[in-house]
Coordinates of N, CA and C and ligand atoms in Angstrom, one line a residue:
M1 N 3.8 -6.7 -7.2 CA 2.9 -6.1 -6.1 C 3.4 -4.7 -5.8
K2 N 2.4 -3.9 -5.7 CA 2.7 -2.5 -5.4 C 2.6 -2.3 -3.9
L3 N 3.5 -1.5 -3.3 CA 3.5 -1.3 -1.9 C 3.2 0.2 -1.6
I4 N 2.2 0.5 -0.8 CA 1.9 1.8 -0.3 C 2.1 1.9 1.1
I5 N 3.0 2.9 1.6 CA 3.2 3.0 3.0 C 2.5 4.3 3.5
A6 N 1.4 4.1 4.2 CA 0.6 5.2 4.7 C 1.2 5.7 6.0
E7 N 0.9 7.0 6.3 CA 1.4 7.6 7.5 C 0.9 6.8 8.7
N8 N -0.4 6.4 8.7 CA -1.0 5.7 9.8 C -2.3 5.0 9.3
Y9 N -3.0 4.4 10.3 CA -4.2 3.6 9.9 C -5.2 4.4 9.2
N10 N -5.5 5.6 9.7 CA -6.5 6.4 9.0 C -6.2 6.8 7.6
E11 N -4.9 7.1 7.4 CA -4.5 7.5 6.0 C -4.6 6.2 5.1
G12 N -4.2 5.1 5.7 CA -4.2 3.9 4.9 C -5.7 3.5 4.5
S13 N -6.6 3.7 5.5 CA -8.0 3.3 5.3 C -8.6 4.2 4.2
R14 N -8.2 5.5 4.3 CA -8.7 6.5 3.3 C -8.2 6.0 1.9
K15 N -6.9 5.6 1.8 CA -6.4 5.2 0.5 C -7.1 4.0 -0.1
I16 N -7.4 3.1 0.8 CA -8.1 1.9 0.4 C -9.6 2.2 -0.1
A17 N -10.2 3.1 0.7 CA -11.6 3.5 0.3 C -11.6 4.2 -1.1
D18 N -10.5 5.0 -1.3 CA -10.4 5.7 -2.6 C -10.3 4.7 -3.7
L19 N -9.5 3.6 -3.5 CA -9.3 2.6 -4.5 C -10.7 1.9 -4.9
F20 N -11.4 1.6 -3.8 CA -12.8 1.0 -4.0 C -13.7 2.0 -4.8
E21 N -13.6 3.2 -4.4 CA -14.5 4.2 -5.0 C -14.2 4.4 -6.5
A22 N -12.9 4.3 -6.8 CA -12.5 4.5 -8.2 C -13.1 3.4 -9.0
V23 N -13.1 2.2 -8.5 CA -13.7 1.0 -9.2 C -15.2 1.2 -9.4
I24 N -15.9 1.7 -8.3 CA -17.3 1.8 -8.4 C -17.7 3.0 -9.4
A25 N -16.8 4.0 -9.4 CA -17.0 5.1 -10.3 C -17.0 4.6 -11.8
E26 N -16.1 3.7 -12.0 CA -15.9 3.1 -13.4 C -17.0 2.2 -13.7
K27 N -17.5 1.4 -12.7 CA -18.5 0.4 -13.0 C -19.5 0.4 -11.8
K28 N -20.7 0.9 -12.1 CA -21.6 1.2 -11.0 C -22.1 -0.1 -10.4
D29 N -22.1 -1.2 -11.1 CA -22.5 -2.5 -10.5 C -21.3 -3.4 -10.2
A30 N -20.3 -2.7 -9.7 CA -19.0 -3.5 -9.4 C -19.3 -4.6 -8.4
F31 N -18.5 -5.6 -8.5 CA -18.6 -6.8 -7.5 C -17.4 -6.6 -6.6
L32 N -17.8 -6.3 -5.3 CA -16.7 -6.1 -4.3 C -16.5 -7.3 -3.4
G33 N -15.3 -7.6 -3.1 CA -15.0 -8.7 -2.2 C -14.6 -8.0 -0.9
L34 N -15.2 -8.5 0.2 CA -15.0 -7.7 1.5 C -14.5 -8.6 2.6
A35 N -13.8 -8.0 3.5 CA -13.2 -8.7 4.7 C -13.9 -8.1 6.0
T36 N -13.7 -8.8 7.1 CA -14.1 -8.3 8.4 C -12.9 -8.1 9.2
G37 N -13.1 -7.7 10.5 CA -12.0 -7.6 11.4 C -11.6 -6.2 11.6
S38 N -10.5 -5.9 12.4 CA -10.1 -4.6 12.7 C -9.6 -3.8 11.5
T39 N -8.9 -4.6 10.6 CA -8.2 -3.9 9.5 C -9.2 -3.1 8.6
P40 N -10.3 -3.6 8.1 CA -11.2 -2.8 7.2 C -12.1 -1.9 7.8
E41 N -12.2 -1.8 9.2 CA -13.2 -1.0 9.8 C -13.0 0.5 9.3
G42 N -11.8 0.9 9.3 CA -11.5 2.3 8.9 C -12.0 2.6 7.5
M43 N -11.7 1.7 6.6 CA -12.1 1.9 5.2 C -13.6 2.0 5.0
Y44 N -14.3 1.1 5.8 CA -15.8 1.1 5.8 C -16.3 2.5 6.3
K45 N -15.6 3.0 7.3 CA -16.0 4.3 7.8 C -15.9 5.4 6.7
C46 N -14.8 5.3 6.0 CA -14.6 6.3 4.9 C -15.6 6.1 3.8
L47 N -16.0 4.8 3.5 CA -17.0 4.6 2.4 C -18.3 5.2 2.9
A48 N -18.7 5.0 4.2 CA -20.0 5.4 4.7 C -20.0 7.0 4.7
E49 N -18.9 7.6 5.1 CA -18.8 9.1 5.1 C -18.9 9.6 3.6
D50 N -18.3 8.9 2.7 CA -18.3 9.4 1.3 C -19.7 9.2 0.7
F51 N -20.4 8.1 1.2 CA -21.8 7.9 0.7 C -22.6 9.1 1.2
N52 N -22.5 9.4 2.5 CA -23.3 10.5 3.1 C -23.0 11.8 2.4
A53 N -21.8 12.0 1.9 CA -21.4 13.2 1.2 C -21.8 13.1 -0.3
G54 N -22.4 12.1 -0.7 CA -22.9 11.9 -2.1 C -21.8 11.6 -3.1
K55 N -20.6 11.1 -2.5 CA -19.5 10.9 -3.4 C -19.5 9.4 -4.0
V56 N -20.3 8.5 -3.4 CA -20.3 7.2 -3.9 C -21.7 6.6 -3.8
D57 N -22.1 5.8 -4.7 CA -23.4 5.2 -4.7 C -23.3 3.7 -4.8
F58 N -24.0 3.0 -3.8 CA -23.9 1.6 -3.7 C -25.2 0.9 -4.3
S59 N -26.1 1.7 -5.0 CA -27.4 1.1 -5.3 C -27.3 -0.1 -6.3
E60 N -26.2 -0.1 -7.1 CA -26.0 -1.2 -8.0 C -24.9 -2.1 -7.6
V61 N -24.2 -1.8 -6.6 CA -23.0 -2.6 -6.2 C -23.4 -3.9 -5.6
H62 N -22.6 -4.9 -5.9 CA -22.8 -6.3 -5.4 C -21.6 -6.6 -4.5
T63 N -21.8 -7.4 -3.5 CA -20.7 -7.7 -2.6 C -20.7 -9.2 -2.3
I64 N -19.5 -9.7 -1.9 CA -19.4 -11.0 -1.4 C -18.3 -11.0 -0.2
N65 N -18.6 -11.6 0.9 CA -17.6 -11.6 2.0 C -16.7 -12.8 1.9
L66 N -15.5 -12.6 2.4 CA -14.5 -13.7 2.4 C -14.9 -14.9 3.2
D67 N -15.5 -14.7 4.3 CA -15.6 -15.9 5.2 C -16.6 -15.6 6.3
E68 N -16.9 -16.6 7.1 CA -17.8 -16.6 8.2 C -17.6 -17.7 9.1
Y69 N -17.7 -17.5 10.4 CA -17.7 -18.6 11.4 C -18.8 -19.5 11.1
L70 N -18.6 -20.8 11.4 CA -19.7 -21.8 11.4 C -20.4 -21.8 12.8
G71 N -21.6 -21.6 12.8 CA -22.4 -21.6 14.0 C -23.3 -20.4 14.1
P72 N -22.7 -19.2 14.4 CA -23.6 -18.0 14.6 C -24.3 -17.5 13.3
D73 N -25.5 -17.1 13.4 CA -26.2 -16.5 12.2 C -25.9 -15.0 12.2
R74 N -26.5 -14.3 11.3 CA -26.2 -12.9 11.0 C -26.6 -12.0 12.2
S75 N -27.5 -12.5 13.0 CA -28.0 -11.6 14.1 C -27.1 -11.7 15.3
H76 N -26.1 -12.6 15.3 CA -25.2 -12.8 16.4 C -24.1 -11.8 16.3
P77 N -23.9 -11.0 17.4 CA -22.9 -9.9 17.4 C -21.5 -10.2 17.0
Q78 N -21.1 -11.5 17.1 CA -19.8 -11.9 16.7 C -19.7 -12.4 15.3
S79 N -20.8 -12.5 14.6 CA -20.8 -13.1 13.3 C -20.3 -12.0 12.3
F80 N -19.7 -12.4 11.2 CA -19.2 -11.4 10.3 C -20.3 -10.7 9.5
G81 N -21.5 -11.4 9.4 CA -22.6 -10.7 8.8 C -23.0 -9.5 9.7
Y82 N -23.1 -9.7 11.0 CA -23.5 -8.7 11.9 C -22.4 -7.5 11.8
F83 N -21.2 -7.9 11.7 CA -20.1 -6.9 11.6 C -20.3 -6.0 10.3
M84 N -20.7 -6.7 9.2 CA -20.8 -6.0 7.9 C -22.0 -5.1 8.0
D85 N -23.1 -5.6 8.6 CA -24.3 -4.7 8.7 C -24.0 -3.5 9.5
K86 N -23.3 -3.7 10.6 CA -22.9 -2.6 11.5 C -22.0 -1.5 10.9
H87 N -21.0 -2.0 10.2 CA -19.9 -1.1 9.8 C -20.2 -0.6 8.3
L88 N -20.9 -1.3 7.5 CA -21.1 -0.8 6.2 C -22.5 -0.9 5.7
F89 N -23.1 -2.1 5.7 CA -24.4 -2.3 4.9 C -25.5 -1.4 5.4
S90 N -25.6 -1.2 6.8 CA -26.7 -0.3 7.3 C -26.4 1.2 7.0
K91 N -25.2 1.5 6.6 CA -24.8 2.9 6.4 C -24.9 3.4 5.0
V92 N -25.1 2.5 4.1 CA -25.1 2.9 2.6 C -26.3 2.3 2.0
N93 N -26.5 2.7 0.7 CA -27.7 2.3 0.0 C -27.6 1.0 -0.8
I94 N -26.9 0.1 -0.2 CA -26.7 -1.2 -0.9 C -28.0 -2.0 -0.8
K95 N -28.4 -2.8 -1.8 CA -29.6 -3.6 -1.7 C -29.3 -5.0 -1.1
Q96 N -30.2 -5.4 -0.2 CA -30.0 -6.7 0.5 C -29.7 -7.8 -0.4
E97 N -30.5 -7.8 -1.6 CA -30.3 -8.9 -2.5 C -29.0 -8.9 -3.2
N98 N -28.2 -7.8 -3.1 CA -26.9 -7.7 -3.7 C -25.8 -8.1 -2.8
I99 N -26.2 -8.5 -1.6 CA -25.1 -8.8 -0.6 C -25.0 -10.4 -0.5
M100 N -23.8 -10.9 -0.7 CA -23.7 -12.3 -0.4 C -22.8 -12.6 0.8
L101 N -23.4 -13.3 1.8 CA -22.7 -13.6 3.0 C -22.9 -15.1 3.2
V102 N -21.9 -15.7 3.9 CA -22.2 -17.1 4.3 C -23.1 -17.1 5.5
D103 N -24.2 -17.9 5.5 CA -25.0 -18.0 6.6 C -24.3 -19.0 7.6
G104 N -23.7 -18.6 8.6 CA -23.0 -19.4 9.5 C -23.8 -20.5 10.2
A105 N -25.1 -20.2 10.2 CA -26.0 -21.2 10.9 C -26.7 -22.1 9.8
G106 N -26.4 -21.8 8.6 CA -27.0 -22.6 7.5 C -26.2 -23.9 7.3
K107 N -26.7 -24.7 6.3 CA -26.0 -26.0 6.0 C -24.7 -25.6 5.2
A108 N -23.6 -26.0 5.7 CA -22.3 -25.6 5.1 C -22.2 -25.9 3.6
E109 N -22.7 -27.2 3.2 CA -22.5 -27.5 1.8 C -23.4 -26.6 0.9
D110 N -24.5 -26.2 1.4 CA -25.3 -25.3 0.6 C -24.7 -23.9 0.5
E111 N -24.1 -23.5 1.6 CA -23.4 -22.2 1.6 C -22.2 -22.2 0.6
I112 N -21.5 -23.3 0.6 CA -20.3 -23.5 -0.2 C -20.7 -23.5 -1.7
K113 N -21.8 -24.2 -2.0 CA -22.3 -24.2 -3.4 C -22.7 -22.9 -3.9
K114 N -23.4 -22.2 -3.0 CA -23.9 -20.8 -3.3 C -22.7 -19.9 -3.6
Y115 N -21.7 -20.0 -2.8 CA -20.5 -19.1 -3.0 C -19.8 -19.5 -4.3
D116 N -19.6 -20.8 -4.5 CA -18.8 -21.1 -5.7 C -19.6 -20.8 -7.0
S117 N -20.9 -21.0 -6.9 CA -21.7 -20.7 -8.1 C -21.6 -19.2 -8.4
R118 N -21.7 -18.3 -7.4 CA -21.6 -16.9 -7.6 C -20.2 -16.5 -8.1
L119 N -19.2 -17.1 -7.5 CA -17.8 -16.7 -7.9 C -17.5 -17.2 -9.4
G120 N -18.3 -18.2 -9.8 CA -18.2 -18.8 -11.2 C -18.8 -17.8 -12.2
E121 N -19.7 -17.0 -11.7 CA -20.5 -16.1 -12.6 C -19.6 -15.0 -13.1
E122 N -18.8 -14.4 -12.2 CA -17.9 -13.3 -12.6 C -16.8 -13.1 -11.6
P123 N -15.7 -12.6 -12.0 CA -14.6 -12.4 -10.9 C -15.0 -11.2 -10.1
I124 N -14.4 -11.1 -8.9 CA -14.5 -10.0 -8.1 C -13.8 -8.8 -8.7
D125 N -14.4 -7.6 -8.7 CA -13.7 -6.5 -9.3 C -12.6 -5.9 -8.4
I126 N -12.9 -5.8 -7.2 CA -11.8 -5.4 -6.2 C -12.1 -6.1 -4.9
L127 N -11.0 -6.6 -4.3 CA -11.1 -7.4 -3.1 C -10.2 -6.8 -2.0
I128 N -10.7 -6.6 -0.8 CA -9.9 -6.2 0.3 C -9.6 -7.4 1.2
L129 N -8.3 -7.6 1.4 CA -7.9 -8.7 2.3 C -7.2 -8.1 3.5
G130 N -7.5 -8.6 4.7 CA -6.6 -8.4 5.9 C -5.7 -9.6 5.8
I131 N -4.8 -9.7 6.8 CA -3.9 -10.8 6.9 C -3.7 -11.2 8.3
G132 N -3.6 -12.5 8.5 CA -3.4 -13.0 9.9 C -1.9 -12.9 10.2
E133 N -1.6 -13.0 11.5 CA -0.2 -12.9 11.9 C 0.6 -14.1 11.3
N134 N -0.1 -15.2 11.0 CA 0.5 -16.3 10.4 C 0.4 -16.3 8.9
G135 N 0.0 -15.2 8.3 CA 0.0 -15.1 6.9 C -1.3 -15.5 6.2
H136 N -2.3 -15.9 7.0 CA -3.6 -16.3 6.4 C -4.3 -15.2 5.6
I137 N -5.0 -15.6 4.6 CA -5.9 -14.6 3.9 C -7.2 -15.3 3.8
G138 N -8.3 -14.5 4.0 CA -9.6 -15.2 4.3 C -9.3 -16.0 5.5
F139 N -9.9 -17.2 5.5 CA -9.4 -18.1 6.6 C -8.7 -19.3 5.9
N140 N -7.9 -19.0 4.9 CA -7.0 -20.0 4.3 C -5.7 -20.0 5.2
E141 N -5.7 -21.0 6.1 CA -4.6 -21.0 7.1 C -3.4 -21.7 6.5
P142 N -2.2 -21.5 7.1 CA -1.0 -22.2 6.7 C -1.3 -23.8 6.6
A143 N -0.9 -24.4 5.5 CA -1.2 -25.8 5.3 C -0.2 -26.4 4.4
D144 N -0.4 -27.7 4.0 CA 0.5 -28.3 3.1 C 0.1 -28.1 1.6
F145 N -1.1 -27.5 1.4 CA -1.6 -27.3 0.1 C -2.6 -26.1 0.1
F146 N -2.8 -25.5 -1.0 CA -3.8 -24.5 -1.2 C -5.1 -25.2 -1.5
V147 N -6.2 -24.6 -1.1 CA -7.5 -25.1 -1.5 C -8.2 -24.1 -2.4
A148 N -8.6 -24.6 -3.6 CA -9.1 -23.6 -4.6 C -10.5 -23.1 -4.3
G149 N -11.4 -24.0 -4.0 CA -12.8 -23.6 -3.8 C -13.2 -23.2 -2.4
T150 N -14.4 -22.7 -2.3 CA -14.9 -22.3 -0.9 C -15.0 -23.6 -0.1
H151 N -14.6 -23.5 1.1 CA -14.5 -24.8 1.9 C -14.6 -24.5 3.4
I152 N -14.8 -25.6 4.2 CA -14.8 -25.5 5.6 C -13.4 -25.5 6.1
T153 N -13.0 -24.7 7.0 CA -11.6 -24.7 7.5 C -11.6 -24.7 9.0
E154 N -10.6 -25.3 9.5 CA -10.4 -25.3 11.0 C -9.5 -24.1 11.3
L155 N -9.9 -23.3 12.2 CA -9.1 -22.1 12.5 C -7.8 -22.5 13.2
A156 N -6.7 -21.9 12.8 CA -5.4 -22.2 13.4 C -5.5 -21.6 14.9
E157 N -4.7 -22.3 15.7 CA -4.6 -21.9 17.1 C -4.4 -20.4 17.3
E158 N -3.4 -19.8 16.5 CA -3.1 -18.4 16.6 C -4.2 -17.5 16.1
T159 N -5.1 -18.0 15.2 CA -6.2 -17.2 14.8 C -7.3 -17.2 15.9
I160 N -7.5 -18.3 16.5 CA -8.4 -18.4 17.6 C -7.9 -17.4 18.7
Q161 N -6.6 -17.4 19.0 CA -6.1 -16.5 20.0 C -6.3 -15.1 19.6
A162 N -6.0 -14.8 18.4 CA -6.1 -13.4 17.9 C -7.5 -12.9 17.9
N163 N -8.5 -13.8 17.5 CA -9.9 -13.3 17.4 C -10.6 -13.4 18.8
S164 N -9.9 -14.0 19.8 CA -10.6 -14.1 21.1 C -10.8 -12.7 21.7
R165 N -10.2 -11.7 21.1 CA -10.4 -10.3 21.6 C -11.8 -9.8 21.4
F166 N -12.5 -10.5 20.5 CA -13.9 -10.1 20.2 C -14.9 -10.9 21.0
F167 N -14.4 -11.8 21.8 CA -15.3 -12.7 22.6 C -15.0 -12.6 24.1
E168 N -16.0 -13.0 24.9 CA -15.8 -12.9 26.3 C -14.7 -13.9 26.8
N169 N -14.9 -15.1 26.3 CA -13.9 -16.2 26.6 C -13.4 -16.8 25.3
I170 N -12.1 -17.2 25.4 CA -11.5 -17.9 24.2 C -12.3 -19.1 23.8
E171 N -12.9 -19.8 24.8 CA -13.7 -21.0 24.5 C -14.9 -20.7 23.6
D172 N -15.3 -19.4 23.6 CA -16.5 -19.0 22.7 C -16.1 -18.8 21.3
V173 N -14.8 -18.7 21.0 CA -14.5 -18.5 19.6 C -14.7 -19.7 18.8
P174 N -15.6 -19.6 17.7 CA -15.8 -20.8 16.9 C -14.5 -21.4 16.3
Q175 N -14.4 -22.7 16.2 CA -13.2 -23.3 15.7 C -13.2 -23.6 14.2
K176 N -14.4 -23.4 13.7 CA -14.5 -23.7 12.2 C -15.1 -22.5 11.5
A177 N -14.8 -22.4 10.3 CA -15.4 -21.3 9.5 C -15.6 -21.8 8.0
V178 N -16.3 -21.1 7.3 CA -16.4 -21.3 5.8 C -15.6 -20.2 5.2
T179 N -14.7 -20.5 4.3 CA -13.9 -19.4 3.7 C -13.9 -19.6 2.2
M180 N -13.8 -18.5 1.5 CA -13.5 -18.5 0.1 C -12.1 -19.1 -0.1
G181 N -12.0 -19.9 -1.1 CA -10.7 -20.5 -1.4 C -9.8 -19.6 -2.2
M182 N -8.7 -20.2 -2.7 CA -7.7 -19.4 -3.4 C -8.1 -19.1 -4.8
A183 N -9.1 -19.8 -5.4 CA -9.5 -19.5 -6.7 C -10.3 -18.2 -6.7
G184 N -11.3 -18.1 -5.8 CA -12.0 -16.9 -5.8 C -11.2 -15.6 -5.5
I185 N -10.2 -15.9 -4.6 CA -9.3 -14.8 -4.2 C -8.4 -14.3 -5.4
T186 N -7.7 -15.3 -5.9 CA -6.7 -15.0 -7.0 C -7.3 -14.5 -8.3
N187 N -8.6 -14.9 -8.5 CA -9.2 -14.5 -9.7 C -9.7 -13.0 -9.7
A188 N -9.6 -12.4 -8.5 CA -10.1 -11.0 -8.4 C -9.3 -10.1 -9.3
K189 N -9.9 -9.2 -9.9 CA -9.2 -8.3 -10.9 C -8.2 -7.4 -10.2
K190 N -8.6 -6.9 -9.0 CA -7.7 -6.1 -8.2 C -7.8 -6.5 -6.8
I191 N -6.6 -6.6 -6.2 CA -6.6 -7.1 -4.8 C -5.9 -6.0 -3.9
V192 N -6.4 -5.7 -2.8 CA -5.8 -4.8 -1.9 C -5.5 -5.6 -0.6
L193 N -4.3 -5.8 -0.2 CA -3.9 -6.5 1.0 C -3.5 -5.4 2.0
A194 N -4.3 -5.3 3.1 CA -4.0 -4.2 4.1 C -3.4 -4.8 5.4
A195 N -2.4 -4.2 5.9 CA -1.8 -4.7 7.2 C -1.3 -3.4 8.0
F196 N -1.8 -3.3 9.2 CA -1.4 -2.1 10.0 C -0.9 -2.6 11.3
G197 N 0.1 -1.9 11.8 CA 0.6 -2.2 13.2 C 1.7 -3.3 13.2
K198 N 2.5 -3.3 14.3 CA 3.6 -4.1 14.3 C 3.3 -5.6 14.3
K199 N 2.1 -6.0 14.8 CA 1.8 -7.4 14.9 C 1.8 -8.1 13.6
K200 N 1.6 -7.3 12.5 CA 1.5 -7.9 11.2 C 2.8 -7.8 10.4
A201 N 3.8 -7.2 11.1 CA 5.1 -7.0 10.4 C 5.8 -8.3 9.9
G202 N 5.7 -9.3 10.8 CA 6.4 -10.6 10.5 C 5.9 -11.2 9.2
A203 N 4.5 -11.2 9.1 CA 3.9 -11.8 7.9 C 4.2 -11.0 6.7
I204 N 4.2 -9.7 6.8 CA 4.5 -8.9 5.6 C 5.9 -9.0 5.2
K205 N 6.8 -9.1 6.2 CA 8.2 -9.2 5.9 C 8.5 -10.5 5.1
K206 N 7.9 -11.6 5.6 CA 8.1 -12.9 5.0 C 7.6 -12.8 3.5
L207 N 6.4 -12.1 3.4 CA 5.8 -12.0 2.0 C 6.8 -11.3 1.1
L208 N 7.4 -10.2 1.6 CA 8.2 -9.4 0.7 C 9.6 -9.8 0.6
S209 N 10.1 -10.8 1.4 CA 11.5 -11.1 1.5 C 12.0 -12.0 0.4
D210 N 11.1 -12.8 -0.3 CA 11.6 -13.6 -1.4 C 10.5 -13.8 -2.4
D211 N 10.8 -14.6 -3.4 CA 9.9 -14.8 -4.5 C 9.1 -16.1 -4.5
K212 N 9.1 -16.7 -3.3 CA 8.5 -18.1 -3.2 C 7.0 -18.0 -3.0
V213 N 6.3 -19.0 -3.4 CA 4.9 -19.2 -3.2 C 4.7 -20.5 -2.5
S214 N 4.2 -20.4 -1.2 CA 4.1 -21.6 -0.4 C 2.8 -21.5 0.4
P215 N 2.1 -22.7 0.5 CA 0.9 -22.7 1.3 C 1.2 -22.6 2.8
K216 N 2.4 -22.6 3.1 CA 2.8 -22.4 4.5 C 2.7 -20.9 4.9
L217 N 2.7 -20.1 3.8 CA 2.5 -18.7 4.0 C 1.4 -18.3 3.0
P218 N 0.1 -18.5 3.3 CA -1.0 -18.4 2.4 C -1.0 -17.1 1.5
C219 N -0.6 -16.0 2.1 CA -0.6 -14.7 1.4 C 0.4 -14.7 0.2
S220 N 1.3 -15.7 0.2 CA 2.4 -15.7 -0.8 C 1.7 -16.0 -2.2
I221 N 0.6 -16.6 -2.2 CA -0.1 -16.9 -3.5 C -0.4 -15.6 -4.3
L222 N -0.5 -14.5 -3.5 CA -0.8 -13.2 -4.2 C 0.3 -12.8 -5.2
K223 N 1.5 -13.4 -5.1 CA 2.6 -13.1 -6.0 C 2.2 -13.6 -7.4
L224 N 1.2 -14.4 -7.5 CA 0.8 -14.9 -8.8 C -0.3 -14.0 -9.5
C225 N -0.8 -13.0 -8.7 CA -1.9 -12.2 -9.2 C -1.3 -11.0 -9.9
R226 N -2.2 -10.5 -10.9 CA -1.7 -9.4 -11.7 C -1.7 -8.0 -11.0
D227 N -2.7 -7.8 -10.2 CA -2.9 -6.4 -9.7 C -3.1 -6.5 -8.2
V228 N -2.0 -6.4 -7.5 CA -2.1 -6.5 -6.0 C -1.4 -5.2 -5.4
T229 N -2.1 -4.5 -4.5 CA -1.6 -3.4 -3.8 C -1.6 -3.7 -2.3
I230 N -0.4 -3.6 -1.8 CA -0.3 -3.9 -0.3 C -0.2 -2.5 0.4
V231 N -1.1 -2.3 1.3 CA -1.2 -1.0 2.0 C -0.8 -1.3 3.5
V232 N 0.3 -0.7 3.9 CA 0.8 -0.8 5.3 C 0.9 0.6 5.9
D233 N 1.1 0.6 7.2 CA 1.4 1.9 7.8 C 2.9 2.0 8.2
K234 N 3.3 3.2 8.6 CA 4.7 3.4 8.9 C 5.2 2.6 10.1
E235 N 4.3 2.4 11.0 CA 4.6 1.6 12.2 C 5.0 0.2 11.8
L236 N 4.3 -0.4 10.9 CA 4.6 -1.7 10.4 C 5.9 -1.7 9.6
Y237 N 6.0 -0.7 8.7 CA 7.1 -0.7 7.8 C 8.5 -0.5 8.6
R238 N 8.4 0.3 9.7 CA 9.6 0.5 10.5 C 10.1 -0.8 11.1
C239 N 9.1 -1.6 11.5 CA 9.5 -2.9 12.1 C 10.2 -3.8 11.1
I240 N 9.7 -3.7 9.9 CA 10.3 -4.6 8.8 C 11.8 -4.1 8.6
E241 N 11.9 -2.8 8.5 CA 13.3 -2.2 8.3 C 14.2 -2.5 9.4
N242 N 13.7 -2.5 10.6 CA 14.6 -2.6 11.8 C 14.9 -4.0 12.2
E243 N 14.2 -5.0 11.7 CA 14.4 -6.3 12.2 C 15.7 -6.9 11.7
Ligands
LIG301 C1 -11.7 -11.7 8.0 C2 -10.6 -12.4 7.4 C3 -9.3 -12.5 8.1 C4 -8.8 -11.2 8.7 C5 -7.5 -11.4 9.4 C6 -7.0 -10.1 10.0 O1 -12.8 -11.6 7.1 O2 -10.7 -12.9 6.3 O3 -8.3 -13.0 7.2 O4 -8.7 -10.3 7.6 O5 -7.6 -12.4 10.3 O6 -7.9 -9.7 11.0 P1 -7.8 -8.3 11.7 O7 -8.1 -7.3 10.6 O8 -8.9 -8.3 12.8 O9 -6.4 -8.2 12.2

């Protein structure tokens, strides 16, 4: 795993956007794996800016998102589909039919089948992952085992706490989600794991501190993947060094 220590969030976001753009430049119909949350907002901003500047073209690009809450549909402001429309899809020339999202209001089994069938067609070319403070990737929470396929997951208490910042009340945070499993994630040809700020330092420190792979620290499965780049900022890295 390669580690990039960026000066700050903006520089890290720029570096990630550049990695994505390099893949699209090589393969105009690249299959991108996308995350939501605070971590990738900056990279989506860079991608939208570069699209406006004519530096990247999304007309043939295909995407798939990692996860979605069960319940809200794409028009709901807290759904991940809404987030993607707001931060990326409405800002670039991607075709709607090339976007794959879980419909949180749909029938979960159908959504799961749709995802696994798409992931069975081709591996993701480049995947951006955020990380939970507990080490989750996608919504693969710490557990006694890894789940390979797309599945329904119960959000961990700490994930509900962390994500309550996007909701008026913590009770409004959905407790279940559909997430891509570890097969879709680990089969990606290139993976970028991004973590910024001191809150994520504990998880990244655990990831880097040994050679073990354990479902108790879901991100540790990335040690089995061929091409993983971890992008952190100096604030996070200083915490790791000083602990
Ligand atoms: C979101 C996702 C999650 C987040 C993680 C970090 O699609 O898959 O794993 O990446 O919870 O969230 P932020 O970036 O908001 O700290």
